[in-house]
Amino acid sequence: MNGMRCFIPFILLFLAVNAQAGIVKSYSLKADLSCSDNNALLVFSASQLSSLIGKNVDEVTLFHMRGQQNNSTENWQPIIFQIDQKDKQGRFIIQTDNKLPARLSAQDELVIRKKDLGIQLDPDAEIFSQFKLIEVKVLNETLDIMGWFYINTSPGQSLIFNQKKRELSYDEKLDTITTRAFKTGFSHSKPFLINSFYWRLAGNKWSDDLSDMMKIRHSGRFFGLPFHRSQDDYDSVLAAVKKGPLRIIRRTENRIKVFWKLKTPALYIDYIMMPDGFIMDTMIDIPFKISFFFSELETFTTMDWNPVQPEPLLIFNNRVGETIPVDGIDSAAKRAFNTIEDSKFSVQTFDGTFDVSLDIPENFPVRAMLYLNDHHNEIDPPENFPGQYGNVGFRTIGWEAIDSQLYHLKFTVCIQKQQNSLY
């Protein structure tokens, strides 16, 4: 009888533990993909995964099930992931010591690789007796199933694994980002500007630098007088860098000289660097109405290329309807390109493609026009170097209409290396 009394608490404890194990919550989520190639990242807001809110970051581990033997623990493997935390205004929380706050909030983002999606667990899978899991079914734009992954939040049961494996790396001294396909670097004097790009070639070699320089131009009227500014009128500092295994986030703090010693308030730009491209997130938060001082404002944001390509650059936009070769010769297609109000274009180099898009929030009154300057001998102030080799990007208008609140203006560049490249 005494033995039975001792056995009953054990049975109750066993049932309690097993009642907590298994699938505690299932979600079906549409994937947020900035880019869509094989190296794409999937980003989920913690608000989509309400069961995660308030959880300790250190107790979250992600898994997938691979292979056909669904009930085998050998096919149950941890996957690389990243948690990027945000404040209530949608700004990344970047700390120089790379330490995350202890608890997840609704604004935070969970990032995984598309290629780490697996199959769904069978109801009789052995793993159910060991872990307390959140099941996530991932859908594409047409609501087809892409795959599953699982989140373990069991206290004290997080599996230690090699989270140091990285899809991209950051060189602090050179301020460069390196992925398996490309390497890009930033200006030392104006760190908000990209100033180099290299394709990785066979034999782990690098191509020539394909980019001349990234260019920012502003024009309009300041109290009715003509106003022209370029990147030379910016003060820019690298404020912080977060080095995660899947995304590297670089924040710069920038001010534009307006008149004499008068400068704009700080303008923060985050580069979210990914294995297959990057997002340039410009946070515009000016505490006064621009129209009080400025009118007819236009901004040109472009990339000028180097004429070192083994093959000519090609530029394409769906509304132009034909591919434009970068050859320095005027054409009807180039003239048409500069009249189109659109937010997307592509640049094809000898070894891969850049798909560029501009995401303008619905409450942001700025409009985007395409821009292309392809005149190889033309002088472009302020640097006055001859040559506009496929200088392409966006002309944005309507800036004087923006109000005093925080806006996010995002440039997304998806970089896809050519398959079966001979270079």
Short mmCIF file of C-alpha atoms in Angstrom, two decimals:
data_model
loop_
_atom_site.label_atom_id
_atom_site.label_comp_id
_atom_site.label_asym_id
_atom_site.label_seq_id
_atom_site.Cartn_x
_atom_site.Cartn_y
_atom_site.Cartn_z
CA MET A 1 0.00 0.00 0.00
CA ASN A 2 2.83 2.35 0.91
CA GLY A 3 4.49 1.50 -2.45
CA MET A 4 1.29 2.40 -4.29
CA ARG A 5 1.15 5.75 -2.44
CA CYS A 6 4.70 6.53 -3.59
CA PHE A 7 3.90 5.45 -7.15
CA ILE A 8 0.83 7.68 -7.55
CA PRO A 9 2.76 11.03 -7.37
CA PHE A 10 5.20 9.66 -9.97
CA ILE A 11 2.30 8.81 -12.33
CA LEU A 12 0.78 12.26 -11.82
CA LEU A 13 4.15 13.92 -12.54
CA PHE A 14 4.61 11.78 -15.68
CA LEU A 15 1.15 12.71 -16.95
CA ALA A 16 1.73 16.40 -16.21
CA VAL A 17 5.02 16.45 -18.14
CA ASN A 18 3.54 14.59 -21.11
CA ALA A 19 0.46 16.83 -21.07
CA GLN A 20 2.78 19.79 -21.65
CA ALA A 21 4.74 18.08 -24.42
CA GLY A 22 3.69 17.94 -28.08
CA ILE A 23 2.09 20.67 -30.22
CA VAL A 24 0.85 23.46 -27.99
CA LYS A 25 -0.10 25.82 -30.84
CA SER A 26 -0.27 25.66 -34.65
CA TYR A 27 -0.02 28.61 -37.03
CA SER A 28 -0.46 29.01 -40.80
CA LEU A 29 1.53 32.05 -41.92
CA LYS A 30 2.13 33.62 -45.31
CA ALA A 31 5.85 34.11 -45.88
CA ASP A 32 7.31 37.61 -46.04
CA LEU A 33 10.12 37.32 -48.58
CA SER A 34 12.05 40.42 -49.58
CA CYS A 35 13.64 38.29 -52.31
CA SER A 36 12.63 34.89 -53.63
CA ASP A 37 15.68 32.91 -54.76
CA ASN A 38 17.09 29.80 -53.07
CA ASN A 39 19.00 31.92 -50.53
CA ALA A 40 15.89 33.86 -49.47
CA LEU A 41 15.09 34.62 -45.87
CA LEU A 42 11.63 34.29 -44.33
CA VAL A 43 10.71 37.01 -41.84
CA PHE A 44 7.89 36.64 -39.34
CA SER A 45 6.65 39.26 -36.91
CA ALA A 46 6.29 38.02 -33.36
CA SER A 47 2.78 39.49 -33.50
CA GLN A 48 1.95 36.65 -35.93
CA LEU A 49 3.21 34.16 -33.35
CA SER A 50 1.39 35.35 -30.25
CA SER A 51 2.50 32.32 -28.23
CA LEU A 52 6.07 33.62 -28.43
CA ILE A 53 5.34 37.03 -26.94
CA GLY A 54 6.86 37.31 -23.50
CA LYS A 55 9.06 34.25 -23.92
CA ASN A 56 12.68 34.36 -22.86
CA VAL A 57 14.83 34.80 -25.98
CA ASP A 58 17.42 32.35 -24.64
CA GLU A 59 14.84 29.57 -24.40
CA VAL A 60 13.73 29.67 -28.05
CA THR A 61 15.13 27.04 -30.43
CA LEU A 62 13.98 26.24 -33.95
CA PHE A 63 13.83 22.79 -35.57
CA HIS A 64 12.78 21.12 -38.78
CA MET A 65 12.01 17.51 -39.69
CA ARG A 66 13.81 16.20 -42.76
CA GLY A 67 13.58 12.88 -44.58
CA GLN A 68 10.80 10.32 -44.89
CA GLN A 69 11.22 8.61 -41.52
CA ASN A 70 9.14 11.21 -39.76
CA ASN A 71 9.13 9.53 -36.39
CA SER A 72 12.92 9.25 -36.20
CA THR A 73 14.81 11.67 -33.98
CA GLU A 74 17.76 11.43 -36.40
CA ASN A 75 15.83 13.63 -38.86
CA TRP A 76 14.89 16.14 -36.16
CA GLN A 77 17.48 18.91 -36.50
CA PRO A 78 17.95 22.45 -35.14
CA ILE A 79 18.06 25.24 -37.70
CA ILE A 80 19.83 28.60 -37.83
CA PHE A 81 17.58 31.52 -36.94
CA GLN A 82 17.81 35.12 -35.87
CA ILE A 83 15.67 37.32 -33.65
CA ASP A 84 15.80 41.05 -34.43
CA GLN A 85 14.05 43.23 -31.92
CA LYS A 86 12.20 46.44 -32.76
CA ASP A 87 10.68 49.33 -30.84
CA LYS A 88 7.04 50.36 -31.13
CA GLN A 89 7.83 52.67 -34.06
CA GLY A 90 9.29 49.84 -36.12
CA ARG A 91 12.95 50.76 -35.61
CA PHE A 92 15.49 48.02 -35.00
CA ILE A 93 16.96 47.92 -31.51
CA ILE A 94 20.68 47.72 -32.20
CA GLN A 95 23.01 47.37 -29.25
CA THR A 96 26.75 47.48 -29.66
CA ASP A 97 27.22 44.48 -27.35
CA ASN A 98 24.73 42.45 -29.47
CA LYS A 99 22.77 41.46 -26.36
CA LEU A 100 19.01 41.12 -26.73
CA PRO A 101 16.47 42.09 -24.10
CA ALA A 102 15.25 39.06 -22.20
CA ARG A 103 11.68 38.91 -23.51
CA LEU A 104 10.10 38.89 -26.96
CA SER A 105 7.63 41.66 -27.82
CA ALA A 106 5.04 41.88 -30.60
CA GLN A 107 7.29 44.14 -32.72
CA ASP A 108 10.21 41.69 -32.88
CA GLU A 109 11.10 39.69 -36.00
CA LEU A 110 11.98 36.02 -36.32
CA VAL A 111 14.17 35.21 -39.35
CA ILE A 112 14.91 31.80 -40.91
CA ARG A 113 16.19 30.52 -44.27
CA LYS A 114 13.65 29.35 -46.85
CA LYS A 115 15.76 26.26 -47.45
CA ASP A 116 15.35 25.24 -43.79
CA LEU A 117 11.64 24.51 -44.12
CA GLY A 118 10.92 20.82 -43.55
CA ILE A 119 8.04 18.37 -43.51
CA GLN A 120 5.19 18.12 -41.03
CA LEU A 121 5.56 15.89 -37.98
CA ASP A 122 3.49 12.71 -37.79
CA PRO A 123 1.12 12.52 -34.81
CA ASP A 124 3.13 9.57 -33.42
CA ALA A 125 6.54 11.22 -33.80
CA GLU A 126 8.90 10.34 -30.94
CA ILE A 127 9.84 13.96 -30.50
CA PHE A 128 6.42 14.76 -28.99
CA SER A 129 7.44 13.07 -25.76
CA GLN A 130 10.43 15.39 -25.38
CA PHE A 131 9.49 18.89 -26.47
CA LYS A 132 6.75 21.46 -26.08
CA LEU A 133 6.40 22.77 -29.64
CA ILE A 134 4.82 25.53 -31.69
CA GLU A 135 4.10 24.28 -35.22
CA VAL A 136 4.35 26.79 -38.09
CA LYS A 137 3.04 26.00 -41.57
CA VAL A 138 4.46 28.45 -44.12
CA LEU A 139 2.47 29.48 -47.20
CA ASN A 140 3.54 31.37 -50.32
CA GLU A 141 1.71 34.26 -52.03
CA THR A 142 -0.78 31.87 -53.68
CA LEU A 143 -1.32 30.10 -50.33
CA ASP A 144 0.47 26.93 -51.42
CA ILE A 145 2.35 25.12 -48.64
CA MET A 146 6.09 25.83 -48.67
CA GLY A 147 6.91 23.72 -45.62
CA TRP A 148 6.96 23.58 -41.83
CA PHE A 149 9.23 24.52 -38.96
CA TYR A 150 8.88 24.08 -35.22
CA ILE A 151 9.66 26.31 -32.27
CA ASN A 152 10.67 24.77 -28.97
CA THR A 153 9.97 26.93 -25.92
CA SER A 154 10.30 24.29 -23.20
CA PRO A 155 12.19 25.85 -20.28
CA GLY A 156 15.54 24.19 -19.76
CA GLN A 157 15.18 21.98 -22.83
CA SER A 158 16.65 24.24 -25.52
CA LEU A 159 19.18 22.28 -27.52
CA ILE A 160 22.65 23.80 -27.71
CA PHE A 161 23.91 23.82 -31.29
CA ASN A 162 26.28 25.70 -33.55
CA GLN A 163 24.46 29.01 -34.06
CA LYS A 164 27.81 30.55 -35.06
CA LYS A 165 27.40 29.30 -38.62
CA ARG A 166 26.75 32.39 -40.74
CA GLU A 167 25.33 33.12 -44.16
CA LEU A 168 27.29 36.37 -44.38
CA SER A 169 30.19 38.05 -42.60
CA TYR A 170 31.18 41.60 -41.69
CA ASP A 171 34.68 43.12 -41.81
CA GLU A 172 34.68 45.97 -39.28
CA LYS A 173 37.95 47.50 -40.49
CA LEU A 174 36.99 47.62 -44.16
CA ASP A 175 33.24 48.02 -43.55
CA THR A 176 32.42 45.27 -46.06
CA ILE A 177 29.76 42.54 -46.16
CA THR A 178 30.66 39.17 -47.74
CA THR A 179 28.23 36.45 -48.80
CA ARG A 180 28.66 33.26 -50.79
CA ALA A 181 27.85 35.13 -54.03
CA PHE A 182 29.07 38.72 -53.62
CA LYS A 183 30.93 41.29 -51.56
CA THR A 184 29.90 44.90 -51.08
CA GLY A 185 31.55 47.80 -49.27
CA PHE A 186 30.62 51.22 -47.94
CA SER A 187 32.22 54.64 -48.23
CA HIS A 188 34.53 55.49 -45.32
CA SER A 189 33.76 59.21 -45.49
CA LYS A 190 30.01 58.78 -46.17
CA PRO A 191 29.13 55.38 -44.65
CA PHE A 192 25.47 55.59 -45.73
CA LEU A 193 26.62 55.04 -49.34
CA ILE A 194 27.60 51.77 -51.03
CA ASN A 195 30.76 52.31 -53.07
CA SER A 196 31.92 48.83 -54.15
CA PHE A 197 30.46 45.58 -55.43
CA TYR A 198 32.22 42.35 -56.45
CA TRP A 199 30.89 39.03 -57.73
CA ARG A 200 32.52 35.92 -56.31
CA LEU A 201 34.11 34.05 -59.22
CA ALA A 202 35.34 30.49 -59.72
CA GLY A 203 38.36 29.54 -57.63
CA ASN A 204 37.19 31.84 -54.81
CA LYS A 205 38.38 34.91 -56.72
CA TRP A 206 36.60 38.25 -57.05
CA SER A 207 35.50 40.24 -60.07
CA ASP A 208 36.56 43.82 -60.67
CA ASP A 209 34.63 46.44 -58.70
CA LEU A 210 31.45 46.88 -60.77
CA SER A 211 30.17 50.01 -59.02
CA ASP A 212 31.48 53.53 -59.50
CA MET A 213 29.56 55.17 -56.68
CA MET A 214 26.12 55.50 -55.17
CA LYS A 215 24.75 59.01 -55.65
CA ILE A 216 22.26 61.13 -53.74
CA ARG A 217 21.12 64.44 -55.24
CA HIS A 218 18.59 66.95 -53.89
CA SER A 219 17.20 69.96 -55.71
CA GLY A 220 14.36 72.43 -55.16
CA ARG A 221 13.84 75.83 -53.61
CA PHE A 222 14.73 77.03 -50.11
CA PHE A 223 12.71 80.16 -49.24
CA GLY A 224 12.16 80.52 -52.99
CA LEU A 225 15.88 80.38 -53.89
CA PRO A 226 17.33 77.51 -55.98
CA PHE A 227 18.65 74.71 -53.76
CA HIS A 228 21.06 71.93 -54.83
CA ARG A 229 22.69 69.37 -52.55
CA SER A 230 24.62 66.11 -53.03
CA GLN A 231 26.29 63.48 -50.82
CA ASP A 232 29.13 65.96 -50.32
CA ASP A 233 26.72 68.03 -48.22
CA TYR A 234 26.07 65.13 -45.82
CA ASP A 235 27.68 64.51 -42.45
CA SER A 236 27.48 60.76 -41.89
CA VAL A 237 28.70 58.44 -39.15
CA LEU A 238 28.37 54.69 -38.65
CA ALA A 239 26.28 54.53 -35.48
CA ALA A 240 25.89 50.79 -34.79
CA VAL A 241 26.13 47.34 -36.36
CA LYS A 242 24.29 44.15 -35.42
CA LYS A 243 26.04 41.02 -36.69
CA GLY A 244 23.57 38.16 -36.82
CA PRO A 245 23.99 34.79 -38.55
CA LEU A 246 21.39 35.61 -41.24
CA ARG A 247 21.20 39.41 -41.37
CA ILE A 248 23.67 42.18 -40.65
CA ILE A 249 22.11 45.52 -39.79
CA ARG A 250 24.18 48.70 -40.22
CA ARG A 251 22.80 51.98 -38.90
CA THR A 252 24.15 55.36 -39.98
CA GLU A 253 23.26 58.78 -38.55
CA ASN A 254 23.19 61.50 -41.18
CA ARG A 255 22.58 65.24 -41.47
CA ILE A 256 22.34 67.38 -44.60
CA LYS A 257 23.79 70.87 -44.74
CA VAL A 258 21.00 73.28 -45.69
CA PHE A 259 22.58 76.75 -45.42
CA TRP A 260 25.88 77.84 -43.86
CA LYS A 261 25.91 75.99 -40.50
CA LEU A 262 22.25 75.04 -40.62
CA LYS A 263 21.68 71.27 -40.94
CA THR A 264 18.64 69.03 -41.00
CA PRO A 265 17.71 66.88 -37.98
CA ALA A 266 19.34 63.44 -37.84
CA LEU A 267 18.29 61.07 -40.62
CA TYR A 268 18.86 57.41 -39.75
CA ILE A 269 19.48 54.83 -42.47
CA ASP A 270 19.55 51.09 -41.73
CA TYR A 271 21.06 48.70 -44.24
CA ILE A 272 19.59 45.25 -43.64
CA MET A 273 22.12 43.03 -45.42
CA MET A 274 20.98 39.54 -46.46
CA PRO A 275 22.53 36.55 -48.28
CA ASP A 276 20.62 37.50 -51.45
CA GLY A 277 20.49 41.30 -51.30
CA PHE A 278 19.79 44.17 -48.96
CA ILE A 279 17.16 46.65 -47.81
CA MET A 280 18.02 50.32 -47.36
CA ASP A 281 15.54 51.55 -44.74
CA THR A 282 15.55 55.35 -44.51
CA MET A 283 13.77 56.62 -41.41
CA ILE A 284 12.41 60.10 -42.06
CA ASP A 285 11.32 61.90 -38.90
CA ILE A 286 11.52 65.67 -39.42
CA PRO A 287 9.89 67.62 -36.53
CA PHE A 288 8.49 70.37 -38.78
CA LYS A 289 6.55 70.68 -42.00
CA ILE A 290 9.05 70.81 -44.88
CA SER A 291 6.82 73.13 -46.93
CA PHE A 292 7.49 75.92 -44.42
CA PHE A 293 10.99 76.21 -45.91
CA PHE A 294 11.20 74.16 -49.12
CA SER A 295 9.29 73.78 -52.37
CA GLU A 296 9.65 71.85 -55.64
CA LEU A 297 11.86 69.29 -53.91
CA GLU A 298 13.28 66.35 -55.89
CA THR A 299 15.68 63.63 -54.76
CA PHE A 300 17.73 61.42 -57.09
CA THR A 301 18.94 58.13 -55.56
CA THR A 302 21.04 56.19 -58.08
CA MET A 303 23.92 53.79 -58.62
CA ASP A 304 26.55 54.66 -61.18
CA TRP A 305 28.47 51.68 -62.57
CA ASN A 306 32.05 51.12 -63.73
CA PRO A 307 32.64 50.37 -67.43
CA VAL A 308 34.80 47.36 -66.53
CA GLN A 309 32.13 44.79 -67.31
CA PRO A 310 33.10 41.84 -69.53
CA GLU A 311 29.68 42.35 -71.11
CA PRO A 312 27.49 45.50 -71.35
CA LEU A 313 24.98 46.16 -68.60
CA LEU A 314 21.32 45.67 -69.46
CA ILE A 315 18.46 47.58 -67.81
CA PHE A 316 14.84 46.46 -67.84
CA ASN A 317 11.46 47.75 -66.68
CA ASN A 318 8.16 46.04 -67.50
CA ARG A 319 6.50 49.26 -68.63
CA VAL A 320 9.31 50.09 -71.07
CA GLY A 321 8.79 46.66 -72.58
CA GLU A 322 12.31 46.19 -73.94
CA THR A 323 15.79 45.67 -72.56
CA ILE A 324 17.96 48.80 -72.60
CA PRO A 325 21.70 48.28 -73.26
CA VAL A 326 24.12 50.57 -71.43
CA ASP A 327 26.12 51.90 -74.38
CA GLY A 328 26.19 55.70 -73.99
CA ILE A 329 23.92 56.15 -77.00
CA ASP A 330 20.59 57.95 -76.73
CA SER A 331 17.50 55.92 -77.65
CA ALA A 332 13.71 56.09 -77.55
CA ALA A 333 13.66 53.43 -74.78
CA LYS A 334 15.99 55.52 -72.59
CA ARG A 335 13.88 58.63 -73.10
CA ALA A 336 10.76 56.64 -72.25
CA PHE A 337 12.42 55.20 -69.12
CA ASN A 338 12.77 58.69 -67.63
CA THR A 339 9.07 59.48 -68.07
CA ILE A 340 7.70 56.44 -66.24
CA GLU A 341 6.22 56.67 -62.77
CA ASP A 342 7.16 53.30 -61.32
CA SER A 343 9.01 51.75 -58.40
CA LYS A 344 10.80 48.76 -60.00
CA PHE A 345 13.59 48.05 -62.45
CA SER A 346 16.33 45.46 -63.00
CA VAL A 347 20.02 45.64 -63.90
CA GLN A 348 21.71 42.62 -65.47
CA THR A 349 25.49 42.37 -65.22
CA PHE A 350 27.79 39.76 -66.75
CA ASP A 351 27.35 37.42 -63.78
CA GLY A 352 24.02 38.19 -62.18
CA THR A 353 20.99 40.41 -61.76
CA PHE A 354 19.91 43.22 -59.44
CA ASP A 355 16.13 43.59 -58.98
CA VAL A 356 15.49 46.98 -57.42
CA SER A 357 12.22 48.17 -55.88
CA LEU A 358 11.16 51.18 -53.84
CA ASP A 359 8.52 50.64 -51.15
CA ILE A 360 6.64 53.89 -50.46
CA PRO A 361 4.16 53.74 -47.53
CA GLU A 362 0.55 54.54 -48.36
CA ASN A 363 0.55 57.55 -46.03
CA PHE A 364 3.75 58.94 -47.55
CA PRO A 365 2.96 61.54 -50.26
CA VAL A 366 6.23 61.09 -52.18
CA ARG A 367 6.01 59.66 -55.73
CA ALA A 368 8.73 57.73 -57.60
CA MET A 369 9.84 58.20 -61.21
CA LEU A 370 12.45 56.04 -62.95
CA TYR A 371 15.77 57.69 -63.78
CA LEU A 372 18.56 56.72 -66.18
CA ASN A 373 21.58 58.75 -67.28
CA ASP A 374 23.78 56.87 -69.75
CA HIS A 375 26.29 59.31 -71.27
CA HIS A 376 29.83 58.04 -70.85
CA ASN A 377 31.56 61.42 -71.30
CA GLU A 378 29.19 63.60 -69.28
CA ILE A 379 30.60 65.50 -66.28
CA ASP A 380 28.57 65.10 -63.11
CA PRO A 381 29.21 67.57 -60.27
CA PRO A 382 30.30 67.76 -57.52
CA GLU A 383 33.02 65.14 -58.08
CA ASN A 384 33.30 66.12 -61.78
CA PHE A 385 34.50 62.71 -62.92
CA PRO A 386 33.60 62.12 -66.57
CA GLY A 387 31.19 59.31 -67.29
CA GLN A 388 27.62 58.33 -66.49
CA TYR A 389 27.78 54.60 -67.17
CA GLY A 390 24.23 53.37 -66.65
CA ASN A 391 23.60 55.72 -63.74
CA VAL A 392 20.18 54.34 -62.79
CA GLY A 393 17.72 54.68 -59.95
CA PHE A 394 14.75 56.76 -58.85
CA ARG A 395 13.72 60.41 -58.97
CA THR A 396 11.31 61.07 -56.10
CA ILE A 397 9.05 64.12 -55.96
CA GLY A 398 6.51 65.56 -53.54
CA TRP A 399 8.77 65.81 -50.49
CA GLU A 400 7.42 69.20 -49.43
CA ALA A 401 4.05 67.54 -48.67
CA ILE A 402 5.32 65.22 -45.92
CA ASP A 403 4.22 65.88 -42.37
CA SER A 404 6.10 65.70 -39.08
CA GLN A 405 5.93 61.98 -38.26
CA LEU A 406 8.12 58.90 -38.69
CA TYR A 407 8.14 57.33 -42.15
CA HIS A 408 10.06 54.31 -43.44
CA LEU A 409 11.18 54.59 -47.08
CA LYS A 410 12.67 51.27 -48.17
CA PHE A 411 14.84 50.42 -51.16
CA THR A 412 15.05 46.65 -51.69
CA VAL A 413 17.77 45.18 -53.91
CA CYS A 414 17.56 41.44 -54.63
CA ILE A 415 20.87 40.10 -55.94
CA GLN A 416 20.81 36.83 -57.84
CA LYS A 417 23.98 35.28 -59.20
CA GLN A 418 23.68 33.77 -62.65
CA GLN A 419 23.23 30.01 -62.61
CA ASN A 420 26.03 27.95 -64.21
CA SER A 421 28.18 31.05 -64.62
CA LEU A 422 31.31 30.58 -66.67
CA TYR A 423 33.11 33.33 -64.75
#
